[in-house]
Coordinates of C-alpha atoms in Angstrom, one line a residue:
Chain N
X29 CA 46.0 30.4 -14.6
X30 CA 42.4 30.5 -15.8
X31 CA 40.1 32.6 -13.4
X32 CA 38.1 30.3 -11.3
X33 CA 34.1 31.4 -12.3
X34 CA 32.7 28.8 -10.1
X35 CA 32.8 30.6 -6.3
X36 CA 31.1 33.7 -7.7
X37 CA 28.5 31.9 -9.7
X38 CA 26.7 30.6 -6.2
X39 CA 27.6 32.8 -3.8
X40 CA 24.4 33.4 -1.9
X41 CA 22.3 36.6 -2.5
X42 CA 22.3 38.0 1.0
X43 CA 18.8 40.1 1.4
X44 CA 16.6 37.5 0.2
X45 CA 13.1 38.5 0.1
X46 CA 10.8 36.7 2.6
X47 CA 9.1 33.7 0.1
X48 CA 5.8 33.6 -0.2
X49 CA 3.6 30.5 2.0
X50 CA 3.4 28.2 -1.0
X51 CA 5.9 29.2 -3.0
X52 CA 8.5 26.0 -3.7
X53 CA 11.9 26.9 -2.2
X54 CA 13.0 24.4 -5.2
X55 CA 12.7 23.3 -9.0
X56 CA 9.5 20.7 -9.6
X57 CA 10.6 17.3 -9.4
X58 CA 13.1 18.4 -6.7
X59 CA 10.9 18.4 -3.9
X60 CA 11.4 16.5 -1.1
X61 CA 8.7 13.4 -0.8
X62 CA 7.6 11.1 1.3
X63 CA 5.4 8.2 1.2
X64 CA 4.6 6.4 4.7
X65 CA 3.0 2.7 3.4
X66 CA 1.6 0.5 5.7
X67 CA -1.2 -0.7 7.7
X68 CA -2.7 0.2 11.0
X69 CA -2.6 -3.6 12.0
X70 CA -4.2 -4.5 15.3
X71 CA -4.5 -3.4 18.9
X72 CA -4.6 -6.1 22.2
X73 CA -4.2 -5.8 26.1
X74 CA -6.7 -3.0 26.4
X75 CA -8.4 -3.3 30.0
X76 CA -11.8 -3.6 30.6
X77 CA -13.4 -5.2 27.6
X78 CA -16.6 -7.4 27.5
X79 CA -16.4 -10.3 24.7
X80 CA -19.0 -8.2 22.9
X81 CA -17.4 -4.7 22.9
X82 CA -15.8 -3.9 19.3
X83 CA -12.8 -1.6 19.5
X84 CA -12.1 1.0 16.1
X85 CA -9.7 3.6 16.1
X86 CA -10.0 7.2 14.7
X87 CA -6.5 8.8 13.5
X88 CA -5.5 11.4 11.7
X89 CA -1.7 12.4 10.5
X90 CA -0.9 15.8 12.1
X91 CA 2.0 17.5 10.1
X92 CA 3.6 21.1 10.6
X93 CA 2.6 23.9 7.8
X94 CA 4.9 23.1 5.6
X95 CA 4.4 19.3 4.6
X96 CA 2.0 19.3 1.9
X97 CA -0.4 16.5 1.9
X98 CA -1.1 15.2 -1.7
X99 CA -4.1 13.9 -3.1
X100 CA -6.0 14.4 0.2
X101 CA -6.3 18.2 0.6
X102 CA -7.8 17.5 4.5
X103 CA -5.3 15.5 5.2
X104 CA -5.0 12.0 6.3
X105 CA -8.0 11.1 8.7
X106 CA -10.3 8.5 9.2
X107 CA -11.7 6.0 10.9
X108 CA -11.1 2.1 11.0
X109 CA -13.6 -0.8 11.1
X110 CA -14.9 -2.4 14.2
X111 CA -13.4 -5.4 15.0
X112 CA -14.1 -8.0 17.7
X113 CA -11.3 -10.2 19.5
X114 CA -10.3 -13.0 18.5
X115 CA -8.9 -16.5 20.6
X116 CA -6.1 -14.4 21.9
X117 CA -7.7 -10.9 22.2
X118 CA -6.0 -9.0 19.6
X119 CA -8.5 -6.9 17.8
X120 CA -7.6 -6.7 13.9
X121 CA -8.2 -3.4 12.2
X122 CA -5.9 -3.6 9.2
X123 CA -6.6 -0.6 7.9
X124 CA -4.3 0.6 5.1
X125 CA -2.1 3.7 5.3
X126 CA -0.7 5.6 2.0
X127 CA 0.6 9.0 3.2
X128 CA 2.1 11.0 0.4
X129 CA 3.8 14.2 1.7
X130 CA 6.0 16.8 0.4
X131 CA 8.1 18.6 2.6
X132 CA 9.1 22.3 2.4
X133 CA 10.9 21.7 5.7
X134 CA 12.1 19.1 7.6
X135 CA 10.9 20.8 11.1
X136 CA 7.3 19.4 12.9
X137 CA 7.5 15.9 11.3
X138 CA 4.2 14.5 10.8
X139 CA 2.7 12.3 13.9
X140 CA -0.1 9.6 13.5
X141 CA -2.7 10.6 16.8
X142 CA -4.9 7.8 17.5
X143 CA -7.8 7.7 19.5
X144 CA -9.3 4.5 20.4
X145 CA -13.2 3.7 20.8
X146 CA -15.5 1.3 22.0
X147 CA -18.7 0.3 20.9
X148 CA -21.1 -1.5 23.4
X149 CA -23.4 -4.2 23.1
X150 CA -26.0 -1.1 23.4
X151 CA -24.4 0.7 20.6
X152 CA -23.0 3.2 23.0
X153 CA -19.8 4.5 21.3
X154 CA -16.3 6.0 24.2
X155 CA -13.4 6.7 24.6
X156 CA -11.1 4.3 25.1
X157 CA -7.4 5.4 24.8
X158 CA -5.4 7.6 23.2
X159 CA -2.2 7.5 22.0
X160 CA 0.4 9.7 19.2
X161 CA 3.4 7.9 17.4
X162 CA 5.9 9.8 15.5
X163 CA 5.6 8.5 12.1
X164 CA 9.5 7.0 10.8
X165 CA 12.4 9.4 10.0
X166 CA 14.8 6.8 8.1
X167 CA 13.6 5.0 5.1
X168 CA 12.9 1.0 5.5
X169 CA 10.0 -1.0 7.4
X170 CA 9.2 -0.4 10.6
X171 CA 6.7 -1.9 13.1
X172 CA 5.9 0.5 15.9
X173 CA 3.8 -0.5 18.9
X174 CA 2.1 2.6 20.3
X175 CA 1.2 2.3 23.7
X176 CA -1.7 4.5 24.7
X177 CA -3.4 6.3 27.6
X178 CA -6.9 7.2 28.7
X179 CA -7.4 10.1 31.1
X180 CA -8.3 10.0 34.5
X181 CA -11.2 11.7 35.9
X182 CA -10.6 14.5 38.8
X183 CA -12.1 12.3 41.9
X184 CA -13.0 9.2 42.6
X185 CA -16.9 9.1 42.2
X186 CA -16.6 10.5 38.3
X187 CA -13.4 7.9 37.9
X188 CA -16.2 4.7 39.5
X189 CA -18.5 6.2 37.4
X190 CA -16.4 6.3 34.3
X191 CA -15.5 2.5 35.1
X192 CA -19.2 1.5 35.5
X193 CA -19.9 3.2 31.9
X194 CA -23.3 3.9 33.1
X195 CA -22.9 7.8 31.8
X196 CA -21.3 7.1 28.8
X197 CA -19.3 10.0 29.1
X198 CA -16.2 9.7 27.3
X199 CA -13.0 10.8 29.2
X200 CA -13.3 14.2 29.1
X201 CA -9.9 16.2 27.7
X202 CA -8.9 19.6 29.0
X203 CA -8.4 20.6 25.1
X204 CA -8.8 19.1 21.9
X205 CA -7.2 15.8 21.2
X206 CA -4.5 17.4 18.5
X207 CA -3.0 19.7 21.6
X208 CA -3.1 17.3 24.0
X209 CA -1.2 14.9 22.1
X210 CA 1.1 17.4 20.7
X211 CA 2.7 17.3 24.4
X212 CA 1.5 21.1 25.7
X213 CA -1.4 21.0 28.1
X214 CA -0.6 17.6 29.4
X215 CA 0.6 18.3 32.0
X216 CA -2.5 18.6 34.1
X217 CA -3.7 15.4 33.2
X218 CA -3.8 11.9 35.4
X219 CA -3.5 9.2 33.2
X220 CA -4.1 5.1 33.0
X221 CA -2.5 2.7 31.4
X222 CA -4.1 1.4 28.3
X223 CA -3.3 -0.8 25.6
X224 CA -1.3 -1.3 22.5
X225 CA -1.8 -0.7 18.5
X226 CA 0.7 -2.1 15.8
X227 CA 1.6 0.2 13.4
X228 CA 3.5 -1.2 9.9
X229 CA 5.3 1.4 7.9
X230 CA 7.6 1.2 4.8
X231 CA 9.0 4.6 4.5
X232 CA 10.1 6.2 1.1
X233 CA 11.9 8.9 0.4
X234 CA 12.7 11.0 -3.0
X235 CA 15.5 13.4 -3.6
X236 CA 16.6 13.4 0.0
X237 CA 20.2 13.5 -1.0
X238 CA 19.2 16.7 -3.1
X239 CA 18.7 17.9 -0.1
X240 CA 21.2 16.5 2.0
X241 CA 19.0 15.0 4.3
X242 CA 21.2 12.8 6.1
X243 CA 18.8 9.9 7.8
X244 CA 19.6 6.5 9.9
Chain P
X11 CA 4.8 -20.2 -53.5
X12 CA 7.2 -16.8 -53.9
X13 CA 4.3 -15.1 -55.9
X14 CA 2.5 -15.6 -52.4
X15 CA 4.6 -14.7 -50.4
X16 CA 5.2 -11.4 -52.0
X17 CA 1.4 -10.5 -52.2
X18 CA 1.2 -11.6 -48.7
X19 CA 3.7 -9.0 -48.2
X20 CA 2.3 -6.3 -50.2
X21 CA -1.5 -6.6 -48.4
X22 CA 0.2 -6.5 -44.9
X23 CA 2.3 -3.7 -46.2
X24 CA -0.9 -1.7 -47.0
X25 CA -2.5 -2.8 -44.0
X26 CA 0.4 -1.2 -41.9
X27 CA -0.1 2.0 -44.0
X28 CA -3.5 2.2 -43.5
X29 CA -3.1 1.7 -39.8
X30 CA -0.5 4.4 -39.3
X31 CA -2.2 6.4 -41.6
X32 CA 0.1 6.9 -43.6
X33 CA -1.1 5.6 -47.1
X34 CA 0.4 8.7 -49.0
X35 CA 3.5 9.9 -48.0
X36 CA 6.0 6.6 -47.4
X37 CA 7.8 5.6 -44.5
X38 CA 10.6 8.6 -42.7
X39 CA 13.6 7.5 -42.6
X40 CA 14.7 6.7 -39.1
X41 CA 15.1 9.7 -37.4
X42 CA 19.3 9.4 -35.7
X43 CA 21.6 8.7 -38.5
X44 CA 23.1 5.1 -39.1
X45 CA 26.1 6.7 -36.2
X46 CA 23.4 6.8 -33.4
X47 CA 24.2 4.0 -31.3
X48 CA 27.8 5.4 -30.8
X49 CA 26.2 8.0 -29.7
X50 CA 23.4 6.4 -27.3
X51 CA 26.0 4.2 -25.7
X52 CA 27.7 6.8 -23.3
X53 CA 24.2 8.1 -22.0
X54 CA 22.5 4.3 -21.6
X55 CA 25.5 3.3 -19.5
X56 CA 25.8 5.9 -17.3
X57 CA 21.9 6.6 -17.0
X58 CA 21.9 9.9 -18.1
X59 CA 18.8 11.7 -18.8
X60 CA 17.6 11.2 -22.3
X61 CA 18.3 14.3 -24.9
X62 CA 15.1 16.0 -26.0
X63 CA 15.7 14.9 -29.9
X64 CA 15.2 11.2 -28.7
X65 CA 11.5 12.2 -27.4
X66 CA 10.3 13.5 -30.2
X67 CA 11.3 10.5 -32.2
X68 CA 9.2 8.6 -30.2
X69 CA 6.0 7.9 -32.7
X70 CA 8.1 7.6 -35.3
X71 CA 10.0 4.4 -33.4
X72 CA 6.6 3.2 -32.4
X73 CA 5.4 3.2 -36.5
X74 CA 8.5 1.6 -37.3
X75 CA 7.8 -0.9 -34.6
X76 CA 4.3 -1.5 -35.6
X77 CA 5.6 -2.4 -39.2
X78 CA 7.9 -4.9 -37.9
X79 CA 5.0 -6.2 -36.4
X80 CA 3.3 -6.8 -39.3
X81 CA 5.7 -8.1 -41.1
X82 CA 7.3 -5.8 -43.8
X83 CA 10.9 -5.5 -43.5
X84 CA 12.8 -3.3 -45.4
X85 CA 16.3 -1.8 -45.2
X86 CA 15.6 1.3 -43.2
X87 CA 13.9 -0.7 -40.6
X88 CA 16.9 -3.5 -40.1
X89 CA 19.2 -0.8 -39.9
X90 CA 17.6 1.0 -36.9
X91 CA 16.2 -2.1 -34.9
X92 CA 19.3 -2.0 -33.0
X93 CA 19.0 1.8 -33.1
X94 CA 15.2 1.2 -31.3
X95 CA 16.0 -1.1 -28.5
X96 CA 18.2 0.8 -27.2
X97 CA 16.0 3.9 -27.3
X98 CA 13.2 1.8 -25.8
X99 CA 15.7 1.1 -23.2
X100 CA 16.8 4.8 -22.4
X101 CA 12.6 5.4 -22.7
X102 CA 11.8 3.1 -20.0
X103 CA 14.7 4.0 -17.9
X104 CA 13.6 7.6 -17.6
X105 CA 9.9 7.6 -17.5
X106 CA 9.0 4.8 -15.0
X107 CA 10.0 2.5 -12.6
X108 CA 9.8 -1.2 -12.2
X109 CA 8.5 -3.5 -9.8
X110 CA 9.0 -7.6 -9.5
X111 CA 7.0 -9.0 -7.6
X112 CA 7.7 -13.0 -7.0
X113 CA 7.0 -15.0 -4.0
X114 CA 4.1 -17.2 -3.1
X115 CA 0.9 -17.3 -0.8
X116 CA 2.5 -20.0 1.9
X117 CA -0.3 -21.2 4.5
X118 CA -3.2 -20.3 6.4
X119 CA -3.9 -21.1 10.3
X120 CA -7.6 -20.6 11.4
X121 CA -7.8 -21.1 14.7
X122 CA -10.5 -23.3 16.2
X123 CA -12.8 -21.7 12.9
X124 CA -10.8 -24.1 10.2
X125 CA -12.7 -26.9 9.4
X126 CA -12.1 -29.2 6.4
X127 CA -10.1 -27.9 3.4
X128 CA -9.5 -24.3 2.8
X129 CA -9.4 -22.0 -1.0
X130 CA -7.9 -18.7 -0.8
X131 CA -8.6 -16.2 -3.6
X132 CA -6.2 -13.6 -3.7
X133 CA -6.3 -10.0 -5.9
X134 CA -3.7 -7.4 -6.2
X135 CA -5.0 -4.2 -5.6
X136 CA -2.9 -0.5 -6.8
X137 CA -3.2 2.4 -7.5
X138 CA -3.8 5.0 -10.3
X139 CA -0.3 5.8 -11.5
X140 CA 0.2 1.9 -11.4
X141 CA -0.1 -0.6 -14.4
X142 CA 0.5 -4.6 -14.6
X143 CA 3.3 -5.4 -17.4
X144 CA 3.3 -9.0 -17.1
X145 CA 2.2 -12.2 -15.2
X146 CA -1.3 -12.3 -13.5
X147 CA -2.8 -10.3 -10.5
X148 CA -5.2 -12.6 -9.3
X149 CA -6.0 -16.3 -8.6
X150 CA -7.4 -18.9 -6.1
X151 CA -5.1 -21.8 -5.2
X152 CA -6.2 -25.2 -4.3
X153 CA -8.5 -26.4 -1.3
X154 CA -5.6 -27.3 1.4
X155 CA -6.4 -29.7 3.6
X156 CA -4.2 -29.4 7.3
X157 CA -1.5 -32.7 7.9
X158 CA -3.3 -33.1 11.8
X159 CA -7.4 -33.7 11.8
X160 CA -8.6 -30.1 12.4
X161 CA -11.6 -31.5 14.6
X162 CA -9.8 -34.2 16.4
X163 CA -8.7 -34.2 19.9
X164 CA -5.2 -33.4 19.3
X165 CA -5.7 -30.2 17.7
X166 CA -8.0 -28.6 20.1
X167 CA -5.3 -29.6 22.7
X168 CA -2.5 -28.0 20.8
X169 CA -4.9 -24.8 21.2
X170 CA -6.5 -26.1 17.7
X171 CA -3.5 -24.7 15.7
X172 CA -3.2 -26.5 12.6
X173 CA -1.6 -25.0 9.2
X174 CA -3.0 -25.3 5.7
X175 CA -0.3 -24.9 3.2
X176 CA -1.3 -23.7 -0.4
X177 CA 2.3 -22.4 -1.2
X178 CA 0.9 -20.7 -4.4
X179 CA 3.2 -19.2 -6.1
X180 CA 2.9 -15.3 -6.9
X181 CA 4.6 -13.5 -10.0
X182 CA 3.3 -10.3 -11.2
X183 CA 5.7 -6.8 -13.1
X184 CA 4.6 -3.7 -12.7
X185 CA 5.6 0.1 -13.7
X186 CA 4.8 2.6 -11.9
X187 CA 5.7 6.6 -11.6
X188 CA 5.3 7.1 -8.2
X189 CA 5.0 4.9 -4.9
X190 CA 1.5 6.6 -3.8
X191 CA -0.9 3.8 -4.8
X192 CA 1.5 0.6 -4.2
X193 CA 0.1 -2.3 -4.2
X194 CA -1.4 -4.4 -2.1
X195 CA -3.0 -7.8 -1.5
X196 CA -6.1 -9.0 -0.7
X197 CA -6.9 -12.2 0.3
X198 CA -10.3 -14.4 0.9
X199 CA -10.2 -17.5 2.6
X200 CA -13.3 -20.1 2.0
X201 CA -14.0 -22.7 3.9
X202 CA -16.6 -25.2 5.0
X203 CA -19.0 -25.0 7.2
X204 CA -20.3 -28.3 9.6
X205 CA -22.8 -28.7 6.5
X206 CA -19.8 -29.0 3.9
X207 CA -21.5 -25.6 2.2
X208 CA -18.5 -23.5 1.2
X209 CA -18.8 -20.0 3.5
X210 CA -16.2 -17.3 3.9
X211 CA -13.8 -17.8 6.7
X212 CA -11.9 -14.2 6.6
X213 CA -10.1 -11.2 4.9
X214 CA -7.1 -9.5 5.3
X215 CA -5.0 -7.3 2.9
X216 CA -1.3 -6.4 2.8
X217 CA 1.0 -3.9 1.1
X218 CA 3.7 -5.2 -0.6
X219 CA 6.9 -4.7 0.8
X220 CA 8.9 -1.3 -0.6
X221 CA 12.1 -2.8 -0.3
X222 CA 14.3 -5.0 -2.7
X223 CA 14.4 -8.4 -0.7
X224 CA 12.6 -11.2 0.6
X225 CA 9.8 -10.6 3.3
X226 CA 7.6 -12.3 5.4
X227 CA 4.2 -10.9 6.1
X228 CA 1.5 -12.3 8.0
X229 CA -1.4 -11.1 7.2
X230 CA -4.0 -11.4 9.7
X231 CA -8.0 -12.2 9.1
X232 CA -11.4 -10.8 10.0
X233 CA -14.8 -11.8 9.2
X234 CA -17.8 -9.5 8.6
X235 CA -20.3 -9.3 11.3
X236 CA -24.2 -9.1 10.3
X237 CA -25.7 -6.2 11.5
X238 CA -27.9 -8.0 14.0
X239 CA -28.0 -11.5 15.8
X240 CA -31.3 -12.7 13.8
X241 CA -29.3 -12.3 10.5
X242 CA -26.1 -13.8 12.4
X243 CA -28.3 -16.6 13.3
X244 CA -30.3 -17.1 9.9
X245 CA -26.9 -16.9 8.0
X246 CA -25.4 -19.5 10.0
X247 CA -28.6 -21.8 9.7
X248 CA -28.6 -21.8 5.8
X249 CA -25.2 -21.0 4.8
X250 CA -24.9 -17.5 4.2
X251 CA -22.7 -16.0 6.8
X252 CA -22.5 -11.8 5.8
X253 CA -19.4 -11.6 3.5
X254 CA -18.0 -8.6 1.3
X255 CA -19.8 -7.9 -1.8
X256 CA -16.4 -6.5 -3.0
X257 CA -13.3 -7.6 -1.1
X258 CA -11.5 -4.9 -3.2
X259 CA -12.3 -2.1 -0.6
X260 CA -10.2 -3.7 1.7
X261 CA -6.7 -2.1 0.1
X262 CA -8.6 1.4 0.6
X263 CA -9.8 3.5 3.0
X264 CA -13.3 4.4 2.1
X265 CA -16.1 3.1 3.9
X266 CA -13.9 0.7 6.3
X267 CA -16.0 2.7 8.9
X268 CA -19.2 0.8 8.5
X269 CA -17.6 -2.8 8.5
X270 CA -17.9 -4.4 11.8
X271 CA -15.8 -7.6 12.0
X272 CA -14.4 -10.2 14.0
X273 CA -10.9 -11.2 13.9
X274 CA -9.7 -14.4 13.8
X275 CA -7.1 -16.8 11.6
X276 CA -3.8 -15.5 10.3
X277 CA -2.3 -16.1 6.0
X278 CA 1.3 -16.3 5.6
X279 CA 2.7 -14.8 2.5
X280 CA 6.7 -14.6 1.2
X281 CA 7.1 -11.6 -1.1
X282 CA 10.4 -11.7 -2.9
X283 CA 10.5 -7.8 -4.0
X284 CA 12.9 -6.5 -6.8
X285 CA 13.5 -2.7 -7.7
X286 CA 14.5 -1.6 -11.2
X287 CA 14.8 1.7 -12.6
X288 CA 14.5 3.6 -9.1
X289 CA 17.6 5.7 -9.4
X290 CA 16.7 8.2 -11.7
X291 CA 13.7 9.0 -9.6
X292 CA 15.7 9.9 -6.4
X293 CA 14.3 7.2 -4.5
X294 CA 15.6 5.5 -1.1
X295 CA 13.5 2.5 -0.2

């Protein structure tokens, strides 16, 4: 019988010293990528709208430490055109999405937050809606409708007021918008029904079988 | 006629050397032995990862290639063009992918805003990493006129619904390294205005779909807004409606902020994607 060299040769070196913050876990070319392609299509059904109120939606793509954004070292933000509605009232932003991540972990999986504005006839800019979409975790197109919100003020002579738009004060958040839509402090909040944004995603993946990254 | 030919042969000849620079020392011989395709076959078949020794050979297969160009054949070079295609082949395979792209720009509807015939110009927008290897990324198809009267009575009671089909076909190859950068569409629409005077009638841009297949996208229009209702006004008086200096920034992100534009009319497109070479890249589209 020949001596079997393979279960010696990987056995895992128990103390491994803690890795550094940047340091790949794995060979180059062996990361784990992602690319989230798409468009930010359109948004309808949002209350409360004049015919000559434009809608444009600010996003940015919150991701956990360890996903690397490439080519855009602040991350994915920005800030659509304004659109008007059409026949039907869907308001077309079409705004185009290339997301290129690499992943150390798989753990806090990037989330698209959106916040939604309107811009007046007098060129006063609010808040609209928010709303916060988990961006895909299986490969493949997708088209995800993200409902939103908008707070509610505490009483009802700030919530007329609100309504009227005479203050221009945009809802007011108890933090700032990334922890609110992370999930933590909402639940002091009273919310409204808002309307709806079409998200289109094609989702790629590299080397997630090196990984054994099992997905849908 | 023979004498010709032969000085023919001997001026390209020189011409080759003086293009590869290589007016002293002759031709190398091709770099694998005459035995190399036995030993290319196993590694082409099963997509191995090319050996180093075949990378370095590289200019060399590109002179040799140039010379066929031009015309001189000799010997060495017969012997090792089987040898080069299939290096090209093993080449391609492991440095970039392929994309095929077929599939045509279908129809347009416009709403109550379509009258008379509409153009569509189209452009194919990508990235850095990306490059066009055949067939063209741009066009404009014919002025479409709808089957139903756009301004007649029926239409505006069907909710003025009436569909302009181009059905221009698309056919563009590229390669690529990575995904980031894939491309995209971007479409004009032209029409007329009540003065017959051609005027923009919306934008809209697309990715192309990732995965292998036929797709359906509808891409939906906008129209730029002037900045005030005097320049709305003039521009509708004389034919001059505010349109996009360059379209092209519509497939990026920069500077969508100061666009202000109103949505209306919708373009159908079929994209017929195919996917070569993605499996040595790791990729699951």
């Amino acid at each position: 019988m020949t001596a079997l060299p393979a279960p010696s040769a990987p056995a895992p070196p128990a103390p491994v010293p803690a890795p550094k913050p940047r340091a790949p876990p794995c060979a180059p070319g062996d990361e784990f990528e992602l690319h989230f392609i798409g468009e930010l299509e359109c948004g309808w059904d949002f209350p409360g709208l004049e015919v000559d109120d434009g809608l444009f939606v600010d996003y940015s793509c919150e991701a956990g430490m360890d996903w690397l954004p490439i080519a855009r070292k602040e991350g994915f933000v920005g800030q659509t055109q304004t659109c008007y509605a059409d026949a039907h009232g869907v308001y077309v932003f079409n705004h185009p999405i290339d997301f290129h991540y690499i992943a150390d972990s798989v753990a806090s999986w990037p989330q698209l937050h959106l916040q939604v504005f309107k811009l007046d006839a007098a060129g006063r800019v609010e808040t609209l809606a928010y709303g916060s979409m988990t961006l895909p975790n299986a490969c493949g197109h997708r088209e995800v409708t993200v409902r939103t919100w908008r707070p509610l003020q505490r009483n009802v002579l700030e919530e007329a007021r609100t309504v009227s738009s005479t203050s221009g004060a945009d809802g007011a958040l108890p933090a700032s918008r990334a922890e609110v839509l992370h999930g933590e402090v909402r639940s002091k909040m009273v919310t409204k029904t808002s309307g709806s944004i079409l998200v289109a995603l094609d989702t790629i993946f590299r080397n997630a079988g090196k990984h054994q990254i099992l997905t849908g | 006629m023979a004498s010709f030919n032969t000085v023919l042969h001997r001026t390209q000849d020189e011409a080759t050397q003086n293009l590869l620079g290589t007016v002293d020392t002759p031709l190398p011989p091709p770099q694998p032995p005459p035995s190399g395709p036995s030993q290319l076959g196993p590694s082409v078949s099963n997509g191995a990862p090319i050996p180093p020794a075949l990378e370095v050979t590289a200019p060399i297969g590109s002179a040799q290639a140039a010379s066929r160009l031009m015309g001189t054949e000799t010997e060495d070079t017969k012997r090792s063009r089987a040898d080069d295609a299939q290096r090209e082949k093993t080449e391609m395979q492991a440095t970039c992918f392929r994309m095929v792209l077929n599939g045509e720009i279908e129809s347009a509807e416009m709403g109550s805003g379509g009258h008379g015939p509409l153009m569509c110009i189209f452009s194919m927008q990508h990235g850095p990493d990306w490059t066009v290897v055949s067939g063209a990324s741009d066009g404009i198809t014919q002025l479409a006129c709808a089957s139903v009267p756009t301004s007649s009575f029926v239409t505006s009671w069907r909710g003025g619904l009436a569909e302009f089909v181009w059905s221009f076909p698309l056919g563009v190859v590229y390669k690529s390294t990575s995904p980031f950068g894939w491309p995209r569409i971007v479409v004009t629409v032209y029409g007329t205005d009540l003065c017959n005077r051609r005027v923009v009638k919306g934008y809209g841009s697309v990715h192309v779909p990732c995965q292998p297949g036929r797709h359906t996208r509808t891409i939906r229009l906008y129209c730029p807004l002037s900045s005030s209702p005097l320049t709305r006004l003039l521009g509708a008086l004389f034919g001059n409606p505010a349109q996009l200096v360059d379209p092209r920034i519509l497939a990026g992100t920069d500077g969508r902020e100061v666009i202000r534009v109103q949505s209306g009319g919708k373009v159908r497109v079929h994209f017929d994607v195919m996917l070569k070479d993605t499996s040595s890249f790791n990729y699951a589209f």
